[in-house]
XYZ file of C-alpha atoms in Angstrom:
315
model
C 32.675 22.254 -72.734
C 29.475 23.798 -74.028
C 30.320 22.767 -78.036
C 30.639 19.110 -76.662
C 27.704 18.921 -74.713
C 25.315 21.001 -76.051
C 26.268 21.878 -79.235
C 25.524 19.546 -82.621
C 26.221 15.825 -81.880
C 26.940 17.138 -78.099
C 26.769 14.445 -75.485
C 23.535 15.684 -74.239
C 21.471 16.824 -77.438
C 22.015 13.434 -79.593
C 18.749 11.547 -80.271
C 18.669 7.724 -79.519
C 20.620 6.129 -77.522
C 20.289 5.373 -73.597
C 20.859 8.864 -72.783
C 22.418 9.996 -69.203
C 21.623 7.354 -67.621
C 23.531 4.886 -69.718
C 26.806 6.492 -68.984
C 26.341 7.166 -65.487
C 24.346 6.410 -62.116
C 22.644 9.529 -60.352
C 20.229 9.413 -57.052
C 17.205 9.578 -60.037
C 18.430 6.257 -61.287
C 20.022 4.198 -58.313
C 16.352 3.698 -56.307
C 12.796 4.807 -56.725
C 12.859 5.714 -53.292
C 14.652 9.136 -54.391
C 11.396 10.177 -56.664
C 9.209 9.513 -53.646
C 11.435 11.760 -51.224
C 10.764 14.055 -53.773
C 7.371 14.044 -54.006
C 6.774 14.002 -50.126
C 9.404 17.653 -50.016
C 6.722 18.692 -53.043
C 3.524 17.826 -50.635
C 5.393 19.826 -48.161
C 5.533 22.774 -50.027
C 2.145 22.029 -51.459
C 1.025 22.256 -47.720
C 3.566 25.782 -47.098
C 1.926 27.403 -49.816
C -1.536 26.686 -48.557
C -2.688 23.625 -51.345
C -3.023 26.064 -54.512
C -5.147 24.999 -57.354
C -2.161 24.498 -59.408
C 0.824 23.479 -58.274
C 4.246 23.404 -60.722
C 6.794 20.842 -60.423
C 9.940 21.940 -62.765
C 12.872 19.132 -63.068
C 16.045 20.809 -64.330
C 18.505 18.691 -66.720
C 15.434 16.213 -66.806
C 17.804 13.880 -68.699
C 14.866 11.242 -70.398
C 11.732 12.244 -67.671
C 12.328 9.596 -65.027
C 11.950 12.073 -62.143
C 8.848 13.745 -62.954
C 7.224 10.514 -64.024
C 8.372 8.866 -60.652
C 7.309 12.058 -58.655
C 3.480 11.885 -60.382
C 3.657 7.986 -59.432
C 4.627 8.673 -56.131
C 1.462 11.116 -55.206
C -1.619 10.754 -54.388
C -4.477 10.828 -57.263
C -6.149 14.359 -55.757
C -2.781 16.011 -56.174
C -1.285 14.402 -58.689
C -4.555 15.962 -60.581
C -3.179 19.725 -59.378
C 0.267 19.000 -60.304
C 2.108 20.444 -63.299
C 5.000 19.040 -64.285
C 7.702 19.944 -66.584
C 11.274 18.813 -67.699
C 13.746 20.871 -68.548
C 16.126 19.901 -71.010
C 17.999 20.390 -74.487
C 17.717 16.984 -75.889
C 14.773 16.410 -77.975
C 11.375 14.883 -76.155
C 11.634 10.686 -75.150
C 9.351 8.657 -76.910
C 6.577 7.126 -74.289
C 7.242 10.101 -71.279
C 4.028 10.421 -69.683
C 1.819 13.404 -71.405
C 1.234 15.079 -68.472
C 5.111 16.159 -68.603
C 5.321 19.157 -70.435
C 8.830 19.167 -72.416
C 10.840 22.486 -72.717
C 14.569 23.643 -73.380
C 14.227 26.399 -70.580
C 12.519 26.607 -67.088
C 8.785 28.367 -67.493
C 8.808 31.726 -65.848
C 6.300 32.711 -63.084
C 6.010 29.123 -61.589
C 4.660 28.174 -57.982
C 5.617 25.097 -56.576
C 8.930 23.366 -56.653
C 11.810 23.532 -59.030
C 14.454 20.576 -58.898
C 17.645 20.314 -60.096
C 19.118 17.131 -59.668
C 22.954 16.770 -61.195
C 22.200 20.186 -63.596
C 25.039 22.576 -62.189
C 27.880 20.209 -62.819
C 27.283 20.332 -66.567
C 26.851 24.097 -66.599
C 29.812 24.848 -69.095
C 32.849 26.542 -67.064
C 36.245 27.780 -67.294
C 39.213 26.308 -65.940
C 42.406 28.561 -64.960
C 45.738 27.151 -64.041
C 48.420 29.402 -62.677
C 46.979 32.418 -63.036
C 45.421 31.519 -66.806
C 42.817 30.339 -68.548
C 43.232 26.835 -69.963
C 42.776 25.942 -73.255
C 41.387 22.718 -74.684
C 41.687 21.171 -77.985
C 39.129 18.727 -78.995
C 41.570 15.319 -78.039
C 41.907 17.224 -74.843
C 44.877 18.354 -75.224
C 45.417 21.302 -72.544
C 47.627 24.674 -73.306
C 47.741 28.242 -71.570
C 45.600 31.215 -72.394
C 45.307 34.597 -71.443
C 45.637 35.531 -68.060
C 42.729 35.769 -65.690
C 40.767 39.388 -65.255
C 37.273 41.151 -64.297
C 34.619 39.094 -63.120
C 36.285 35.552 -62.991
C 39.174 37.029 -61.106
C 37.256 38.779 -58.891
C 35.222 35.375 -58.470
C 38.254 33.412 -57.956
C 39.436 36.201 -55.223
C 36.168 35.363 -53.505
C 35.055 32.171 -53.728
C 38.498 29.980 -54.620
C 41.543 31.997 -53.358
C 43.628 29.028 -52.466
C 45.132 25.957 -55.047
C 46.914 25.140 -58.633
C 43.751 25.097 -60.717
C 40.615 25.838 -60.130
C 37.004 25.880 -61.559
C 35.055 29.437 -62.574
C 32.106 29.236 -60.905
C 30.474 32.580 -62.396
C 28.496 30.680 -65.262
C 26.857 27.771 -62.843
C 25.768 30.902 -60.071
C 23.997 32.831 -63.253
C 22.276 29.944 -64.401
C 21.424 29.265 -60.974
C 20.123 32.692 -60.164
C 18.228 32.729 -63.771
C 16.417 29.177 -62.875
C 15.842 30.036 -59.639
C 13.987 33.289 -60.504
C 11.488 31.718 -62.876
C 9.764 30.831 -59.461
C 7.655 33.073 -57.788
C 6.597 31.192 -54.701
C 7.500 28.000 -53.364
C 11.260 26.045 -53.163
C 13.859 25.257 -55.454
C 16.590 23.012 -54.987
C 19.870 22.330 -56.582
C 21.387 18.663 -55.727
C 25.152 17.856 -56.774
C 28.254 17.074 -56.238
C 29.704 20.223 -54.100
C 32.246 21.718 -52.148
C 32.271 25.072 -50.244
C 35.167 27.432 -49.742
C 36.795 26.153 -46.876
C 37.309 22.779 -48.700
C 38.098 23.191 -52.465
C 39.828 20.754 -53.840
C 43.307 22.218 -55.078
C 43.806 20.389 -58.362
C 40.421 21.022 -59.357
C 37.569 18.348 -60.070
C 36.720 18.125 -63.915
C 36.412 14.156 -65.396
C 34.485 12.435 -67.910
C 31.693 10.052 -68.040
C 31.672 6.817 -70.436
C 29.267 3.955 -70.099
C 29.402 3.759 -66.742
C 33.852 4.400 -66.172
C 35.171 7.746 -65.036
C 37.330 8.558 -68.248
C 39.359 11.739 -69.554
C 37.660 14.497 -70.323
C 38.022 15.117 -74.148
C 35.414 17.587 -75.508
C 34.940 15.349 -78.387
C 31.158 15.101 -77.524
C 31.656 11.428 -76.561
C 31.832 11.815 -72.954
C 29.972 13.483 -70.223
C 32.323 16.750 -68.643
C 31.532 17.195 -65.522
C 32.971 19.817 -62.455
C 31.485 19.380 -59.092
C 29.512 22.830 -58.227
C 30.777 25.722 -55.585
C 27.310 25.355 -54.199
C 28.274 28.007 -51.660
C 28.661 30.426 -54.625
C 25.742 29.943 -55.743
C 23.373 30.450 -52.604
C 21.579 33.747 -52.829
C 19.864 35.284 -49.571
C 18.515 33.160 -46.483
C 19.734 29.967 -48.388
C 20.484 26.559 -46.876
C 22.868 24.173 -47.968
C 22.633 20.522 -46.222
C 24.193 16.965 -47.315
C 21.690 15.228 -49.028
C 22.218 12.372 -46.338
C 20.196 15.083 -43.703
C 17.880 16.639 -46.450
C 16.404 12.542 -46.853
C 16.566 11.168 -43.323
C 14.082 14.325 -43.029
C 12.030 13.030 -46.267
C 11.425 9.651 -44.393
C 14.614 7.936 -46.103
C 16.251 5.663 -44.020
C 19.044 2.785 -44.470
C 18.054 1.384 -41.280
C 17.569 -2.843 -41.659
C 13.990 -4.127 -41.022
C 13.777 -6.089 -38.020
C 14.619 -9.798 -38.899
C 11.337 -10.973 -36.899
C 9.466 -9.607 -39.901
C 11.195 -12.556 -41.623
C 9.287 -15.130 -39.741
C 5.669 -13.136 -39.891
C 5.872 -11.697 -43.248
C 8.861 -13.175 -45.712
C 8.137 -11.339 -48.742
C 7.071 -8.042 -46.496
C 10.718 -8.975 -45.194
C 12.650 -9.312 -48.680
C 10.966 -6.131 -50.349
C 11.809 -3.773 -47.103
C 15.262 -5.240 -46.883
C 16.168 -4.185 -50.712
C 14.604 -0.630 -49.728
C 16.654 -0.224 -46.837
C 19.608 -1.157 -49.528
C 18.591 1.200 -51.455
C 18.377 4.023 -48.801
C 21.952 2.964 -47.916
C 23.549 3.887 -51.071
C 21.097 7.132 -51.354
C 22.341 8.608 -47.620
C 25.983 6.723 -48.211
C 29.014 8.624 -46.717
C 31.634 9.052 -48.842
C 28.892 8.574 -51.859
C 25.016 10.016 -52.883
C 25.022 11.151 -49.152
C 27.541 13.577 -49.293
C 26.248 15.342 -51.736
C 25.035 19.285 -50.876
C 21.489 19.729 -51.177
C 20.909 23.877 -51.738
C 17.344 24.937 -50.629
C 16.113 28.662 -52.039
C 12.225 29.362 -49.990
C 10.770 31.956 -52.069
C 7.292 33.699 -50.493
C 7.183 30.614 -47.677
C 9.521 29.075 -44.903
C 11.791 26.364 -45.153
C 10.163 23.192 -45.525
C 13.277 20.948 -44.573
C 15.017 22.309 -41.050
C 17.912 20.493 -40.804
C 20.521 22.242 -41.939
C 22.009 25.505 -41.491
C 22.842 28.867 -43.426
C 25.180 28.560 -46.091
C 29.504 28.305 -44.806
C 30.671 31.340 -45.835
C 28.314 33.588 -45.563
């Protein structure tokens, strides 16, 4: 999984091309609207950690810089002016990415603000053990059994994914977690994927592939995106909160709700523009969709900023 997405002519590292978001639709990509929920949870932290003079804004797996150039579009001149922003990511710089962005392979350390990880952990290379083994993957894909399963992924599996026929190591997306998360000294960060905690795992596992937009098989060929969805629960350290990311944006002012259709007769184009928003905050907050995904929230030197969710299931 790592050779075919990281390593040379990996899915993720090629130059050209339409990158991520030619092969597949995440919140970043399906409505502006997500970049400005984002930057209203980064003026909330601004505000928690008492308006510094500089305030860091790190996107994880920032695929070709659409967040953090939608974030700085979405604030206010005085602090977009304090604002440092950075994407994170392995593929070489975009051509035309705003030069306020600074570009890096790994998160800065000693950061205060928010870091923001928006579909990272599911392309955290993992292992996959079936029946008690490891399983092996040629590079059409083609599946065989390894060595049985010992030490630390066993004793992960015992923990965190005791029950079903195959199942995803978590270990590797927890210690990248933990190592991202710990580049931040004071402030928030957030990881937002697809998730599942340990009461619900899903008992034939969930790794796929990505092509041009199609869910496909996933051969580590380097032509496809391999993806897992992410034991979120796993990965929470201390006084974490996990909600759906349907609660974390009602709270960030993002609402499906339909404008009312008087607004037709006083202001028609006022009308058409807030009806294609409230489309667009449909499919962000959908059930069964964007909405369901797990939003986990890590306060570091300041409270929680969004309330309304819970501790962690499981802990």
């Amino acid at each position: 999984m790592d050779e075919a997405l990281y390593g040379p002519g990996g899915f993720y590292v090629r130059p050209g091309g339409p990158g991520p978001a030619g092969h597949f639709r995440t919140s970043v990509h399906a409505s502006p609207l997500y970049a400005r929920a984002v930057a209203a949870l980064l003026r909330r932290v601004d505000a928690a950690l008492g308006h510094p003079e500089r305030l860091d804004f790190v996107d994880m797996a920032a695929g070709r810089g659409e967040l953090p150039a939608g974030v700085l579009a979405a604030l206010e001149p005085q602090l977009a002016a304090r604002v440092r922003p950075y994407a994170v990511e392995r593929a070489p710089r975009p051509a035309g990415l705003d030069p306020r962005v600074t570009w890096l392979a790994e998160p800065p350390a000693g950061t205060t603000g928010l870091l923001f990880a928006n579909e990272w952990l599911d392309n955290v290379p993992l292992d996959v053990v079936e029946g008690g083994r490891y399983v092996l993957v040629a590079p059409d894909g083609t599946e065989a059994p390894g060595d049985p399963v010992a030490g630390a992924d066993l004793e992960w599996l015992e923990r965190w994914w005791p029950e079903g026929e195959r199942a995803e190591v978590g270990r590797s997306r927890d210690e990248a977690w933990a190592a991202a998360a710990g580049t931040l000294e004071r402030g928030l960060a957030v990881a937002v994927d697809y998730a599942h905690t340990r009461e619900a795992r899903p008992p034939y596992g969930t790794l796929t592939g990505f092509r041009e937009g199609r869910e496909v098989r996933p051969v580590p060929d380097g032509g496809c995106d391999i993806t897992a969805h992410v034991a979120l629960d796993a990965c929470a350290g201390p006084g974490a909160l996990l909600l759906t990311q349907r609660e974390a944006l009602a709270e960030l002012g993002v609402s499906g709700a339909r404008p009312p259709l008087s607004l037709a007769g006083t202001d028609p184009a006022g009308y058409v523009r807030a009806l294609a928003a409230a489309g667009e905050a449909a499919e962000l907050t959908a059930r069964g969709g964007l909405g369901d995904f797990g939003w986990l929230l890590e306060a570091r030197g300041i409270g929680h900023v969004l309330g309304g969710g819970g501790d962690v299931p499981g802990e």
